[in-house]
CSV table of C-alpha atoms in Angstrom, one decimal:
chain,number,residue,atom,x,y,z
A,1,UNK,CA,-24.9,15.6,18.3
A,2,UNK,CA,-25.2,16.1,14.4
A,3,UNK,CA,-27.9,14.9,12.5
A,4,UNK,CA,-26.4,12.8,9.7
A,5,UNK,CA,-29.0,11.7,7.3
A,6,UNK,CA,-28.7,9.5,3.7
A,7,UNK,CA,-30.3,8.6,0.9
A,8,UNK,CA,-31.2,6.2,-0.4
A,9,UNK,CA,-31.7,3.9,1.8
A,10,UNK,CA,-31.2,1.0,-0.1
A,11,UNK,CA,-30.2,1.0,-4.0
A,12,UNK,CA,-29.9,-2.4,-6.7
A,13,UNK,CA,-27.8,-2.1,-9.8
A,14,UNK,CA,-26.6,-3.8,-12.4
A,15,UNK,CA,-23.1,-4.6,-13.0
A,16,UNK,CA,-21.3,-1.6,-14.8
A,17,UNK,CA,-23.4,1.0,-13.9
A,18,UNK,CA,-22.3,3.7,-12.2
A,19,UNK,CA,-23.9,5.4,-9.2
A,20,UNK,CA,-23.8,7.7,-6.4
A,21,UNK,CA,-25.7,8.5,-2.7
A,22,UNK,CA,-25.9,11.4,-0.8
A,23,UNK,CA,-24.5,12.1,3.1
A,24,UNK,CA,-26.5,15.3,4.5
A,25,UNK,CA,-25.6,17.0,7.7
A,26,UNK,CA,-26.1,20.5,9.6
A,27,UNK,CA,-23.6,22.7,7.9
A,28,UNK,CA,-23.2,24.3,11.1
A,29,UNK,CA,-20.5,23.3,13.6
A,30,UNK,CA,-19.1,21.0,11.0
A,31,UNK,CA,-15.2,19.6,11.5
A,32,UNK,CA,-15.2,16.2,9.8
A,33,UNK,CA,-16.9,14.2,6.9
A,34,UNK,CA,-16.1,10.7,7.3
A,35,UNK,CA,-17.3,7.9,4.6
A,36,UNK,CA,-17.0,3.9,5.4
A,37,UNK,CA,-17.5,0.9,3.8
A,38,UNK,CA,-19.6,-1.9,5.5
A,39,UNK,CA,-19.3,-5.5,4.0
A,40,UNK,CA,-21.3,-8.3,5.3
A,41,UNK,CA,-20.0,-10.0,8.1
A,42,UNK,CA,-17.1,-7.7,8.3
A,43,UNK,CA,-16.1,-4.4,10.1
A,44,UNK,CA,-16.7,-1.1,8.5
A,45,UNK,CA,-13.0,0.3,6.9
A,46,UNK,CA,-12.7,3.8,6.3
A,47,UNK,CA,-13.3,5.2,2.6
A,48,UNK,CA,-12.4,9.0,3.1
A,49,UNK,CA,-12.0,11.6,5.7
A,50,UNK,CA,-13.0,15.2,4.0
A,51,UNK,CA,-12.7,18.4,6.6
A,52,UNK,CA,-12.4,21.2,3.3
A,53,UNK,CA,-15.1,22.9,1.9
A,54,UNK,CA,-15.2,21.5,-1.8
A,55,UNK,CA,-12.8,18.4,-1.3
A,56,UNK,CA,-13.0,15.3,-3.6
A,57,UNK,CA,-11.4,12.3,-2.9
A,58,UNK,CA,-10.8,9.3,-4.9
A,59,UNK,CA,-10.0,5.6,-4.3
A,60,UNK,CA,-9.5,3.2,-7.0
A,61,UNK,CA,-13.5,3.5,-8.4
A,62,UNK,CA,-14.8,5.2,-5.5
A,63,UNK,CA,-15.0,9.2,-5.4
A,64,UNK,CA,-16.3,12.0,-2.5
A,65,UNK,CA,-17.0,15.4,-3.1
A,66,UNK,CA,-17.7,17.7,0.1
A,67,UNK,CA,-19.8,20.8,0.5
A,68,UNK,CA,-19.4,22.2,4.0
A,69,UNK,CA,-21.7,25.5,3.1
A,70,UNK,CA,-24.9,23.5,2.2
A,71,UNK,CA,-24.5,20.1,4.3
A,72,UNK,CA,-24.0,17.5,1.7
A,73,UNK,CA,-21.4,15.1,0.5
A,74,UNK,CA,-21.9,12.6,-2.5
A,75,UNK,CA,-19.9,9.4,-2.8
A,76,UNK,CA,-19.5,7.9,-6.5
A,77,UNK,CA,-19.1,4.4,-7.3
A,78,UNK,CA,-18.2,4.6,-11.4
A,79,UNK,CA,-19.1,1.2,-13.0
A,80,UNK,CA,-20.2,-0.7,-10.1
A,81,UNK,CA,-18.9,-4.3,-9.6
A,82,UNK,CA,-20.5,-6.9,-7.4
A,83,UNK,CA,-18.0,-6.7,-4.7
A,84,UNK,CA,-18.9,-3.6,-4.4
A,85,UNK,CA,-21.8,-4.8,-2.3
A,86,UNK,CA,-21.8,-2.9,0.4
A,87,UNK,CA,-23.2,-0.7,2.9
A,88,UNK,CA,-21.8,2.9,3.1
A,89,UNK,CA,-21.8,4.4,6.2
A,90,UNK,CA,-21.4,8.3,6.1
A,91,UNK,CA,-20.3,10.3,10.0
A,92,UNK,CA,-20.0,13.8,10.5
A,93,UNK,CA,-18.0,15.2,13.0
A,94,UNK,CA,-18.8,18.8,15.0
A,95,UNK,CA,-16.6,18.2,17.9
A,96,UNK,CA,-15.4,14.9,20.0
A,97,UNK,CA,-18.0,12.9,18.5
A,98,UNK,CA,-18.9,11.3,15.1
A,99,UNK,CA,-22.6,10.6,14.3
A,100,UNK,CA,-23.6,8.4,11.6
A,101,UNK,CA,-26.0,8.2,9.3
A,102,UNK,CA,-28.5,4.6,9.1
A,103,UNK,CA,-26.2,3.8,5.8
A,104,UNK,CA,-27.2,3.0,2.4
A,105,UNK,CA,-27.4,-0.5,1.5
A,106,UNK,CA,-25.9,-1.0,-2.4
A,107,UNK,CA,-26.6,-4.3,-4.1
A,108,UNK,CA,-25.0,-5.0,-7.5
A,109,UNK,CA,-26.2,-7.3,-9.5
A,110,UNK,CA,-24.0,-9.5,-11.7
B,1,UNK,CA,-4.2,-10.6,13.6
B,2,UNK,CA,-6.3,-8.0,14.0
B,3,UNK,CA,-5.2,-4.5,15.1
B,4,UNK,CA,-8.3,-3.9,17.3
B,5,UNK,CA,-10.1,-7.3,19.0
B,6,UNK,CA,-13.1,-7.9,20.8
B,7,UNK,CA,-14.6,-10.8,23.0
B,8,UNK,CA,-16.6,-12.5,23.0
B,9,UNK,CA,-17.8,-12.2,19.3
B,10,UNK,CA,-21.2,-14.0,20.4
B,11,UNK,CA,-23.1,-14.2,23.6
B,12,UNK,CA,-26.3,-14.8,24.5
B,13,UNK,CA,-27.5,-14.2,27.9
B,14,UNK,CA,-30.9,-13.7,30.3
B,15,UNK,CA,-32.3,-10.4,31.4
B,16,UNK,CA,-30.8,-9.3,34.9
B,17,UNK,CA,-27.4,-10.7,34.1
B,18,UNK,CA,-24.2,-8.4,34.6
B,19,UNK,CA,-22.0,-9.0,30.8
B,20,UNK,CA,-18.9,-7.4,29.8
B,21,UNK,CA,-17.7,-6.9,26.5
B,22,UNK,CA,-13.7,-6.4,25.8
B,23,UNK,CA,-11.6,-4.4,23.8
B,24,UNK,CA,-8.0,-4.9,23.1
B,25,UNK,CA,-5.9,-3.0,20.5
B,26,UNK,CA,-2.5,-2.7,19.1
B,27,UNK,CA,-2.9,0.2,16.7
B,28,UNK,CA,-1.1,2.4,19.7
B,29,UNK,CA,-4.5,5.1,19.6
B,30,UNK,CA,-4.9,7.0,22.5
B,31,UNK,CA,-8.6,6.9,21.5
B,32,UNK,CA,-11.3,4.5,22.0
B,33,UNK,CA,-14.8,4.4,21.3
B,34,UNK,CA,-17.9,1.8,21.8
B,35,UNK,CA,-21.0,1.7,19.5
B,36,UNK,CA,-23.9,-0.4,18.9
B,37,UNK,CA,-25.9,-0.9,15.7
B,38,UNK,CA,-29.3,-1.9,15.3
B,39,UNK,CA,-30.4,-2.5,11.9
B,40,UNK,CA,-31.7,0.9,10.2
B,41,UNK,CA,-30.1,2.9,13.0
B,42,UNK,CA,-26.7,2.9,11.8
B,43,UNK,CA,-23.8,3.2,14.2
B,44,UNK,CA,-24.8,4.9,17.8
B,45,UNK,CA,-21.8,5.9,20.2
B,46,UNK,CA,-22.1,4.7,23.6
B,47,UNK,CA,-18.8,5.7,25.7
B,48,UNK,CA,-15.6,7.1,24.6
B,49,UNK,CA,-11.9,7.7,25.9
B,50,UNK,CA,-9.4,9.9,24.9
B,51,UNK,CA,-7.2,9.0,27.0
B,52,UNK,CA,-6.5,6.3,30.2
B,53,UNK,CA,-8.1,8.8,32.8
B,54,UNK,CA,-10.3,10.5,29.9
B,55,UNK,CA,-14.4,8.7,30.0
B,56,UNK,CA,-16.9,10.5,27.9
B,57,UNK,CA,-20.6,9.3,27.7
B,58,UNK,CA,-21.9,9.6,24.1
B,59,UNK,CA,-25.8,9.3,22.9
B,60,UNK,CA,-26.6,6.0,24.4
B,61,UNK,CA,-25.4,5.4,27.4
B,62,UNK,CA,-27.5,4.7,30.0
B,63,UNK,CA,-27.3,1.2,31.0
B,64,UNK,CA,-23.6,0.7,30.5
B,65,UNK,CA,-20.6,1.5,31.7
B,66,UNK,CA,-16.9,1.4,31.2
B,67,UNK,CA,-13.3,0.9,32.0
B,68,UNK,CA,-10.1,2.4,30.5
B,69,UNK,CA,-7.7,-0.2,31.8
B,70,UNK,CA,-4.8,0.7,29.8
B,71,UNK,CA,-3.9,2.6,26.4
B,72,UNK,CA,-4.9,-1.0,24.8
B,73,UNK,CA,-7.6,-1.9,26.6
B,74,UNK,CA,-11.2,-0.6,27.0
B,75,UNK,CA,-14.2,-2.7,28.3
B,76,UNK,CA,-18.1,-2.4,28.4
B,77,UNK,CA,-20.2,-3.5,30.9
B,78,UNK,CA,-23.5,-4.2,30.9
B,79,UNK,CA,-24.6,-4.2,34.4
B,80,UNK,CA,-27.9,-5.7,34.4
B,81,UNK,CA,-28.6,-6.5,30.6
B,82,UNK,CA,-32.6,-5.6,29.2
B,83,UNK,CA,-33.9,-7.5,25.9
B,84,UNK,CA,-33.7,-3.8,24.2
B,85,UNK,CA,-29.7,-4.6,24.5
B,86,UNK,CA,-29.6,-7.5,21.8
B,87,UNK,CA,-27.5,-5.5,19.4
B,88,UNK,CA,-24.4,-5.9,17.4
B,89,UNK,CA,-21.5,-3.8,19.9
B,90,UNK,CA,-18.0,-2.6,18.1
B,91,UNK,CA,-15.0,-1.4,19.3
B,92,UNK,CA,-12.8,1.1,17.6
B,93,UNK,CA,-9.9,3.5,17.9
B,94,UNK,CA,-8.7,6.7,16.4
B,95,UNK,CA,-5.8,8.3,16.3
B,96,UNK,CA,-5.9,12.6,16.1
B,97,UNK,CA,-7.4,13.0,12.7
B,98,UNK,CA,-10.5,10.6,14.0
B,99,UNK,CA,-10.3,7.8,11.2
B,100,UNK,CA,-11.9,4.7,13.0
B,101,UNK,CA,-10.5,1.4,13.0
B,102,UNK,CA,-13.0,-1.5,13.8
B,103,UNK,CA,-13.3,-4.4,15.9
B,104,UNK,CA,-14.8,-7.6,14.7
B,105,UNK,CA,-17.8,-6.7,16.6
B,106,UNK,CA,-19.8,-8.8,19.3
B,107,UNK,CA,-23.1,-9.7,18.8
B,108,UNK,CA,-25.0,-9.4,22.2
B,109,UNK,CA,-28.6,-11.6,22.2
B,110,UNK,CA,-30.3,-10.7,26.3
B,111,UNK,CA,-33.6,-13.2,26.3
């Protein structure tokens, strides 16, 4: 089982700013880096899967970057818009499993 | 309708009683997983199945069990339910690249 850690755990902005949060895992034994989105009262949808060292992904707003040799992946969220309230949930995967990390919580302020 | 669907979506029961949670998908996955979340813990696997004859336990799964039906289905039980089981339980399924796809989610109160 992987220890998948992020920070922050929580984060307010304003509308239009942009921001970013951090996904940390062992970079040992590492297969997968998977990041979801988590509305309220909804299920969590899939953001990006990222297996290759130095990967970046990009959806709409929303970017990834992967680094498989030091255990960290950043997501981006450029100009942040109130539907963008979310939590992000990152999982890493070393095998059959995926392990997530507790999330981080972004609020955006109108 | 949704691809991957769970029942029931609420339930609240008394310690000791036996409660099973249900899966149904139509996504076509071979694979299917059960989690729980409890707020600040994220997302914690309990079972998974790669397959119809394929049960894995995953980090939390003492207290429950589960059965692989079919392809489509995939059920938890919890066979005599503790207070320390009030959690929100979701289904999902994967096909080989290990993308999830959620279920609504059932949210399981044991007084």
């Amino acid at each position: 089982i992987l220890n998948v850690e992020q920070s922050p755990q929580s984060l307010h902005v304003q509308e239009g700013d942009s921001t970013n949060f951090t996904c940390s895992f062992p970079s040992s034994n590492f297969y997968a880096l998977h990041w979801y989105r988590w509305e309220t009262a909804k299920s969590p949808e899939a953001l990006f899967v990222m297996t290759l060292n130095g990967d970046e992904k990009k959806k709409g707003r929303i970017s990834a970057t992967l680094n498989t040799k030091e255990g960290y992946s950043y997501l981006y969220i450029k100009g942040s818009q109130p539907e963008d309230s979310a939590t992000y949930l990152c999982a890493g995967n070393a095998g059959n499993m995926l392990t997530f990390g507790g999330g981080t919580r972004l609020m955006v302020k109108p | 309708d949704a691809d991957v669907t769970q029942t029931p979506r609420n339930r609240i029961t008394k310690t000791g009683k036996r409660i099973m949670l249900e899966c149904s998908q139509t996504k076509g996955h071979d694979r299917m997983y059960w989690y729980r979340q409890d707020p600040g813990l994220g997302l914690r696997l309990i079972y998974y199945s790669f397959d119809v004859k394929d049960i894995n336990k995953g980090e939390i799964s003492d207290g429950y069990s589960v059965s692989r039906q079919a392809q489509a289905k995939f059920s938890l039980s919890l066979e005599s339910a503790i207070p320390n089981q009030t959690a929100l339980y979701f289904c999902a399924t994967s096909d080989w690249n290990g993308e999830l796809f959620f279920g609504e989610g059932s949210r399981l109160t044991v007084l």
